[in-house]
Structure formats: C-alpha cells, structure tokens
Coordinates of C-alpha atoms in Angstrom, one line a residue:
M97 CA -33.0 73.6 -30.1
H98 CA -30.8 71.2 -28.1
D99 CA -27.0 70.8 -28.2
D100 CA -24.5 68.5 -26.7
D101 CA -24.4 70.5 -23.4
G102 CA -20.7 70.4 -22.8
L103 CA -19.8 67.2 -24.7
A104 CA -18.0 68.7 -27.7
G105 CA -18.5 67.0 -31.1
A106 CA -19.8 63.5 -31.5
F107 CA -21.1 61.7 -28.4
P108 CA -18.2 59.8 -26.8
Y109 CA -19.6 56.2 -27.0
E110 CA -16.0 54.9 -26.5
R111 CA -16.0 56.2 -22.9
L112 CA -18.9 54.0 -21.9
R113 CA -18.1 50.9 -19.9
R114 CA -20.0 47.7 -19.0
Y115 CA -18.4 47.5 -15.5
P116 CA -19.4 45.9 -13.1
D117 CA -20.8 43.6 -15.7
V118 CA -18.4 41.3 -17.4
E119 CA -15.9 43.0 -19.6
A120 CA -13.9 41.3 -22.4
P121 CA -12.4 42.1 -25.8
N122 CA -15.5 40.8 -27.6
L123 CA -18.0 42.6 -25.3
Q124 CA -18.6 46.4 -25.6
A125 CA -21.0 48.8 -24.0
W126 CA -22.8 49.9 -27.2
D127 CA -23.6 48.6 -30.7
A128 CA -24.7 50.0 -34.0
T129 CA -28.4 49.6 -33.0
D130 CA -27.8 51.9 -30.0
L131 CA -26.4 54.5 -32.3
L132 CA -29.3 54.2 -34.7
I133 CA -31.9 54.4 -32.0
A134 CA -30.2 57.3 -30.2
D135 CA -29.7 59.4 -33.3
R136 CA -33.2 58.9 -34.6
G137 CA -34.6 59.5 -31.1
V138 CA -32.8 62.9 -30.8
A139 CA -34.0 63.9 -34.3
D140 CA -37.6 62.8 -33.7
A141 CA -37.8 64.4 -30.2
E142 CA -36.5 67.7 -31.6
E143 CA -38.9 67.6 -34.5
R144 CA -41.8 67.1 -32.2
G145 CA -40.7 69.6 -29.6
L146 CA -40.6 67.1 -26.8
T147 CA -39.0 67.5 -23.4
G148 CA -37.0 64.7 -21.8
R149 CA -39.9 64.0 -19.4
E150 CA -42.0 62.9 -22.4
I151 CA -39.4 60.3 -23.4
A152 CA -38.9 56.7 -22.1
V153 CA -36.2 54.2 -23.0
I154 CA -36.5 50.5 -22.6
G155 CA -33.6 48.0 -22.8
D156 CA -30.8 50.6 -22.8
N157 CA -28.1 48.2 -21.7
Y158 CA -25.4 50.5 -20.5
G159 CA -26.8 54.0 -21.2
A160 CA -25.8 54.6 -24.8
I161 CA -29.3 55.7 -25.8
A162 CA -30.5 57.7 -22.8
L163 CA -27.1 59.3 -22.2
R164 CA -27.0 60.4 -25.8
L165 CA -30.4 62.1 -25.2
A166 CA -29.2 63.7 -22.0
A167 CA -26.1 65.0 -23.8
A168 CA -28.4 66.6 -26.4
G169 CA -30.2 68.5 -23.6
F170 CA -33.2 66.4 -22.9
V171 CA -33.8 66.4 -19.1
G172 CA -35.7 63.8 -17.1
V173 CA -35.7 60.9 -19.6
R174 CA -37.2 57.8 -17.9
V175 CA -35.2 54.6 -18.3
H176 CA -35.9 50.9 -17.8
Q177 CA -32.8 48.6 -17.6
D178 CA -33.4 45.0 -16.6
L179 CA -30.1 44.0 -15.2
A180 CA -28.7 45.2 -11.8
T181 CA -25.2 45.2 -13.3
G182 CA -26.4 47.3 -16.2
R183 CA -28.1 49.8 -13.8
E184 CA -24.8 50.2 -11.9
A185 CA -22.8 50.6 -15.2
F186 CA -25.4 53.1 -16.4
R187 CA -25.0 55.1 -13.2
R188 CA -21.2 55.1 -13.4
N189 CA -21.3 56.1 -17.1
A190 CA -23.7 59.0 -16.3
E191 CA -21.3 60.2 -13.6
E192 CA -18.3 59.8 -15.9
L193 CA -19.9 62.0 -18.5
G194 CA -21.5 64.4 -16.1
L195 CA -25.0 63.5 -17.2
P196 CA -27.0 62.7 -14.0
D197 CA -30.4 64.2 -15.0
L198 CA -32.2 60.9 -15.8
Q199 CA -35.0 59.1 -14.0
M200 CA -33.4 55.7 -13.6
P201 CA -34.1 53.0 -12.8
C202 CA -37.8 52.7 -13.6
E203 CA -39.5 49.3 -13.6
L204 CA -41.6 48.2 -16.5
E205 CA -44.8 49.7 -15.0
S206 CA -47.0 52.7 -15.4
G207 CA -44.4 55.1 -13.8
L208 CA -42.1 54.5 -16.7
L209 CA -44.5 55.2 -19.4
E210 CA -47.4 57.5 -18.2
G211 CA -47.5 60.5 -20.5
A212 CA -44.6 59.3 -22.7
R213 CA -44.9 60.4 -26.3
L214 CA -41.7 58.9 -27.6
V215 CA -40.5 55.4 -26.5
L216 CA -37.1 54.1 -27.6
M217 CA -36.5 50.4 -27.3
Q218 CA -33.7 47.9 -28.0
L219 CA -35.7 44.9 -29.4
P220 CA -35.4 42.0 -27.1
R221 CA -34.5 38.6 -28.6
G222 CA -37.6 36.9 -27.1
L223 CA -41.1 37.5 -28.5
A224 CA -42.7 37.2 -25.1
E225 CA -40.5 40.0 -23.7
L226 CA -41.4 42.1 -26.8
E227 CA -45.1 41.4 -26.3
E228 CA -45.0 42.5 -22.6
G229 CA -43.1 45.7 -23.5
A230 CA -45.4 46.6 -26.4
D231 CA -48.5 46.0 -24.2
A232 CA -46.9 48.2 -21.5
V233 CA -46.4 51.1 -24.0
A234 CA -49.9 50.7 -25.5
R235 CA -51.4 50.5 -22.0
W236 CA -49.7 53.4 -20.3
A237 CA -48.1 55.8 -22.7
A238 CA -49.8 58.8 -24.3
P239 CA -52.3 58.2 -27.2
D240 CA -50.0 59.9 -29.7
V241 CA -46.9 57.8 -28.6
V242 CA -44.4 56.7 -31.2
L243 CA -42.4 53.6 -30.4
L244 CA -39.0 53.3 -32.1
A245 CA -37.8 49.7 -31.6
G246 CA -34.4 48.8 -33.1
G247 CA -32.4 45.6 -33.5
R248 CA -29.6 43.9 -35.4
V249 CA -31.1 42.7 -38.7
K250 CA -29.7 39.1 -38.2
H251 CA -31.7 38.8 -34.9
M252 CA -35.0 40.3 -36.3
T253 CA -37.9 38.3 -37.6
L254 CA -41.2 39.1 -39.2
A255 CA -42.9 37.7 -36.1
M256 CA -41.7 40.9 -34.3
N257 CA -43.8 43.0 -36.6
D258 CA -46.8 40.8 -35.8
V259 CA -46.2 41.1 -32.1
L260 CA -46.1 44.9 -32.3
G261 CA -49.1 44.8 -34.6
A262 CA -51.1 43.2 -31.7
S263 CA -50.7 46.4 -29.7
F264 CA -50.5 49.1 -32.4
E265 CA -52.5 49.9 -35.5
V266 CA -49.5 51.1 -37.5
V267 CA -46.2 49.2 -37.7
N268 CA -43.5 50.1 -40.3
A269 CA -40.1 48.5 -40.9
E270 CA -37.5 51.0 -42.1
L271 CA -34.5 50.4 -44.3
A272 CA -31.4 48.8 -42.6
V273 CA -28.6 51.1 -41.6
R274 CA -25.2 49.5 -40.6
K275 CA -26.9 46.1 -40.3
S276 CA -29.5 47.5 -37.9
R277 CA -33.1 48.3 -38.5
L278 CA -35.9 50.3 -36.8
L279 CA -39.5 49.2 -36.4
V280 CA -41.8 52.2 -35.9
A281 CA -45.1 51.6 -34.2
S282 CA -47.9 54.1 -33.5
V283 CA -51.6 54.4 -32.7
P284 CA -52.0 52.2 -29.7
K285 CA -54.8 49.6 -29.8
A286 CA -57.2 49.1 -26.9
V287 CA -55.6 46.7 -24.3
P288 CA -57.2 44.0 -22.2
E289 CA -58.2 45.0 -18.7
R290 CA -55.4 43.0 -17.2
P291 CA -51.9 42.5 -18.6
R292 CA -51.2 39.0 -19.9
F293 CA -48.0 38.7 -17.8
P294 CA -47.0 37.0 -15.6
V295 CA -48.1 33.7 -17.1
C296 CA -48.1 30.6 -14.9
A297 CA -48.1 26.8 -15.3
T298 CA -48.6 24.1 -12.7
Y299 CA -46.4 20.9 -12.8
D300 CA -48.2 18.2 -10.8
D301 CA -45.2 15.8 -11.0
A302 CA -43.0 18.4 -9.3
G303 CA -45.7 19.8 -7.0
L304 CA -44.8 23.3 -8.3
T305 CA -46.4 26.3 -10.0
V306 CA -44.0 28.4 -12.1
C307 CA -44.8 32.0 -13.1
A308 CA -42.9 34.1 -15.6
H309 CA -42.8 37.6 -17.0
G310 CA -41.8 38.0 -20.7
G311 CA -38.0 38.6 -20.2
V312 CA -37.2 35.6 -18.0
F313 CA -35.2 32.6 -19.2
A314 CA -37.4 29.6 -20.2
G315 CA -40.6 31.5 -19.5
K316 CA -43.1 29.4 -17.5
R317 CA -41.5 26.2 -18.6
L318 CA -39.6 24.1 -16.0
D319 CA -36.3 23.9 -17.9
V320 CA -34.6 20.6 -18.2
G321 CA -31.6 21.5 -16.0
T322 CA -33.8 22.8 -13.2
R323 CA -36.0 19.7 -13.4
F324 CA -32.9 17.5 -13.1
L325 CA -31.6 19.4 -10.1
L326 CA -35.0 19.1 -8.4
G327 CA -34.5 15.4 -8.2
F328 CA -31.7 16.0 -5.6
L329 CA -33.6 18.2 -3.2
G330 CA -34.0 15.3 -0.7
R331 CA -30.2 14.9 -0.5
M332 CA -29.6 18.6 0.3
P333 CA -29.2 19.7 3.9
S334 CA -31.8 22.0 5.4
G335 CA -30.8 25.5 6.6
E336 CA -30.3 29.0 5.3
A337 CA -30.4 28.6 1.6
L338 CA -29.8 30.8 -1.4
D339 CA -31.0 30.4 -4.9
L340 CA -28.3 32.3 -6.8
G341 CA -29.4 33.5 -10.2
C342 CA -32.9 32.4 -9.4
G343 CA -34.7 33.0 -12.7
T344 CA -38.4 32.2 -12.2
G345 CA -37.7 31.1 -8.6
A346 CA -38.6 27.5 -9.3
L347 CA -35.6 26.1 -7.4
A348 CA -36.1 28.4 -4.4
A349 CA -39.8 27.5 -4.2
A350 CA -39.2 23.8 -4.6
Y351 CA -36.4 23.8 -1.9
S352 CA -38.7 25.7 0.5
L353 CA -41.5 23.1 -0.1
A354 CA -39.1 20.3 0.5
H355 CA -37.5 21.9 3.6
P356 CA -40.4 23.8 5.3
D357 CA -38.2 25.0 8.2
A358 CA -35.5 26.5 6.0
V359 CA -34.9 30.2 5.5
V360 CA -34.6 30.8 1.7
V361 CA -33.4 33.8 -0.3
A362 CA -33.7 34.0 -4.1
T363 CA -31.6 36.5 -6.0
D364 CA -31.2 37.5 -9.6
R365 CA -29.6 40.4 -11.4
S366 CA -32.6 40.5 -13.8
A367 CA -35.6 42.6 -12.8
A368 CA -37.9 40.4 -15.0
A369 CA -36.6 37.4 -13.1
V370 CA -37.2 39.0 -9.8
R371 CA -40.8 39.9 -10.7
S372 CA -41.3 36.3 -12.0
A373 CA -39.8 34.7 -8.9
R374 CA -42.0 36.8 -6.6
A375 CA -45.0 35.7 -8.6
T376 CA -43.9 32.0 -8.4
I377 CA -43.4 32.3 -4.6
A378 CA -46.9 33.8 -4.3
A379 CA -48.5 31.1 -6.5
N380 CA -47.0 28.4 -4.3
G381 CA -48.1 30.0 -1.0
L382 CA -44.6 30.7 0.2
E383 CA -44.8 34.5 1.0
G384 CA -42.9 35.0 4.2
R385 CA -40.8 31.9 3.7
V386 CA -38.8 33.0 0.6
V387 CA -37.4 36.5 0.1
V388 CA -36.6 37.6 -3.5
E389 CA -33.9 40.2 -4.1
H390 CA -32.7 42.1 -7.2
D391 CA -29.0 42.0 -6.8
D392 CA -25.8 41.3 -8.7
A393 CA -24.5 37.8 -7.7
A394 CA -26.0 38.4 -4.2
A395 CA -23.4 41.2 -3.6
S396 CA -25.4 42.7 -0.8
R397 CA -25.5 39.4 1.2
P398 CA -22.9 39.0 3.9
D399 CA -20.0 36.5 3.6
A400 CA -20.5 33.0 5.0
S401 CA -24.2 33.5 5.5
A402 CA -25.6 30.4 3.7
D403 CA -25.7 26.7 4.5
V404 CA -26.8 25.8 1.0
V405 CA -26.5 27.5 -2.4
L406 CA -28.5 26.3 -5.5
L407 CA -27.1 27.3 -8.9
N408 CA -28.2 26.7 -12.4
P409 CA -25.8 29.1 -14.1
P410 CA -26.2 30.8 -17.5
F411 CA -23.7 30.3 -20.3
H412 CA -24.7 33.3 -22.4
L413 CA -24.2 37.1 -22.0
G414 CA -26.9 38.6 -24.2
A415 CA -26.2 37.2 -27.7
S416 CA -22.7 36.1 -26.9
V417 CA -21.6 32.6 -25.6
H418 CA -19.5 33.5 -22.6
A419 CA -18.7 31.7 -19.3
G420 CA -18.1 34.9 -17.4
A421 CA -21.5 35.1 -15.7
A422 CA -21.4 31.5 -14.5
L423 CA -17.8 31.8 -13.1
R424 CA -18.8 35.0 -11.2
L425 CA -21.7 33.1 -9.7
I426 CA -19.5 30.2 -8.7
D427 CA -17.1 32.7 -7.0
A428 CA -20.0 34.4 -5.3
A429 CA -21.2 31.0 -4.0
A430 CA -17.8 30.4 -2.5
R431 CA -18.0 33.8 -0.7
L432 CA -21.5 33.2 0.6
L433 CA -21.2 29.7 1.9
R434 CA -20.2 28.9 5.5
P435 CA -17.4 26.4 6.0
G436 CA -18.9 23.0 5.4
G437 CA -21.8 24.5 3.5
E438 CA -22.9 22.9 0.2
L439 CA -23.2 24.3 -3.4
W440 CA -25.4 22.2 -5.6
T441 CA -24.9 23.1 -9.3
V442 CA -26.5 21.9 -12.5
Y443 CA -24.8 22.7 -15.8
N444 CA -24.5 21.5 -19.4
S445 CA -22.1 18.6 -19.2
H446 CA -19.9 19.8 -22.1
L447 CA -19.0 23.0 -20.1
D448 CA -17.5 21.0 -17.2
Y449 CA -17.1 23.6 -14.4
R450 CA -15.7 21.1 -12.0
R451 CA -12.2 22.6 -11.9
R452 CA -13.5 26.0 -11.1
L453 CA -15.8 24.6 -8.5
R454 CA -13.0 22.7 -6.8
T455 CA -10.7 25.8 -6.9
A456 CA -13.2 28.3 -5.7
V457 CA -15.4 26.3 -3.3
G458 CA -13.8 23.0 -2.3
R459 CA -14.2 19.3 -2.7
T460 CA -16.6 18.7 -5.6
S461 CA -18.3 15.4 -6.5
V462 CA -20.6 14.5 -9.4
E463 CA -23.9 13.5 -7.9
G464 CA -25.7 12.7 -11.1
Q465 CA -25.5 12.9 -14.9
S466 CA -28.1 12.8 -17.6
G467 CA -27.7 13.0 -21.4
R468 CA -27.1 16.7 -21.3
F469 CA -26.6 17.8 -17.7
T470 CA -24.4 17.2 -14.7
V471 CA -25.2 17.9 -11.1
T472 CA -22.4 18.5 -8.7
R473 CA -22.1 18.9 -4.9
S474 CA -19.3 21.2 -3.7
V475 CA -18.4 21.5 0.0
R476 CA -17.0 24.8 1.2
R477 CA -13.5 24.3 2.6
P478 CA -12.8 25.7 6.1

C-alpha cells in the first residue's frame, strides 16, 4: 500500500510551475487530463502491485503525472519530456516538493520503456507523434503492458483509436471525466524490424533532404515559411551561424550547403526536433559541419558568439496561441549576435514582430514579403 509520503492530503498541483517556460495567466502547469491520468495511474499501479521502476510516463509536461506517482510512493518512475524547458521545470518542481526519486529525462528509446508494464501518456495533438509513441511502447515495453493515454475531449479524434489500434490488439475509449478521456491500449502487436521514424523527403528544387520524427513541426514537409527564407541564403553573410529553434534542421542544413566554410550550430528546445535535425544533417552529408544541441533558446551558448542567426519562430505554446516563445527567441538572438551580426527572421506577416526586432536587436529592414510571410534582416547594434 502506498501513501502520499509526506505530502498531506490531496496532491498540491497548485504548487507546480512552468518556469523557465513561459508563464502567463492563461497558462498553467497542469490540466484536468493530467489529474485523470495520474489518479488512474496510481490506482492501476496499486491494483497490479507495480513498483515505480515498472512505470513509464510520456509527455508529462511539467511533472503533474510523475510527481503524483512519486508522492504516492512509487520510486524510479521513468519519464520522457520533450521540451528542455519542461525538463528544467520538472526538475525544479520535484525539488520544491521533495520528490527527486525519478528517472528523468529519458529519451523516447528502449531505455525509457524496457520492462514497463504501465505507460501513462498525454495524448499528443499530432497523429505522427502518437504513432511513434505507440510503436515505441509496443516495441520495447513488457508483453503485458497497459497504455493509458489521455487527452482533452475537444482535441481527440477517432483517428487516434485507429493509430493505437495499429500497435495494439485491444483499444478501449472510456467515458469522459471533466472533459477529458482515457484511451486504454493493451496486447502489443508484432512490430516491424525497424521503426518507421524518422521519415525523410528530398526536395530537388531546394537541393535538400528533410527528415522528421513524429513530434516535430511540419514533419518532413518543407514548410512555407522556411522555403521562403531559403530564397535569401545567398544574401546572408558567411560565418559562425546559429539556427535558433531549428525544428527539422532544414535551415541549418541549407545554410551550411550554401556556405561550405561556415561553422553552424542548430538548437531547439524539443528533443523530437533535435533528433530530427540530426537525421537531416546526416541525410545531407553534413556531419562535422553542423552541430545540433538540445537547449532552451541556446541558453548554453556564449554571448556575442554568432555572426548570423536564422529564425522561423513559433506562434503557439502547445494548444494556446501565444507570442511568448517567439519573443524569447528574438531576445536570445540579440544576446547571441556579435555587434554588426545579422538576424534573418521569417514570420507570418500579420504578427509583425518588427518593433520587437528593432528594440531587441537593432536596425531592421523588410527584405521580402509573400502573401503570408515576411522576411526581415536585423543588424545587431554595437
């Protein structure tokens, strides 16, 4: 029998924070789905007599699920969190609550799932990410594994059942609770010898191959904004370059191909993006010329260390439309650029980041506009 091990009463979700991720009144560190998954996970683990080392958690944004398990006395729970910011928030939340006995972070690989008999998952919004996660559970977890995958009803589709059904013999949808629902999958099917991901596509017109894992933005597509910015590569200076928020690494790879003598670093806070970018770099024969790092807004890179920064910023945080991530990347670019260095940015024209670019970086000019996108060049002031 497990108990709350020093956390009296109900688990204190209100003490969880998102920091150093963006914090705002409309953004919190847990939701009703976290509560549903965590409570059901504790109950199922106790009923099956599991230890923490037989439990894995995927997509636990800020620790609400795994820390609830730890508070109930389960030790050694393995956790995969995609975002570098989320991993740091998770660590801070664990310290705040005095719950350090977790194996975190684990990548979405065999070490996360070998021997796992219970896997708890926040359903991703994208079907490709769910497909990769379901395949990983079926491929590496114990034969009697049960996967509890939860999501907000408004974001769930019948296609999610079908995706889980490709990897599991049994998939059941449970009744909704507080507008959240669990999909319960069991009896893993035989898996192909090689995982399907990363998937790759070659774009002859761009001279580029793009590779993607399931959780990366745009998948293997060369998204419209990135494709528009590629048209300006010849106008960019050559030097020490940084692809900030690199996604699949398409910009870093294309810049390196256009500037063979340049030193290029690609960085992203998403582990899925980092794995994708490394696959893209390898597919284009650029190992040794481009370094890919998992980092929050290139925080580990020194000030004034780049001659060129490439930026195609996001305008969503999870399911919320929020400019916070883009503004943090613009500020990071200002820190990273040497005086006279150039930030090349592509963004949806209706967002118009020019004021922030001028304030944070320096003189900013519009270099090109299409129907939807604007490309700007900002020169770092002395």
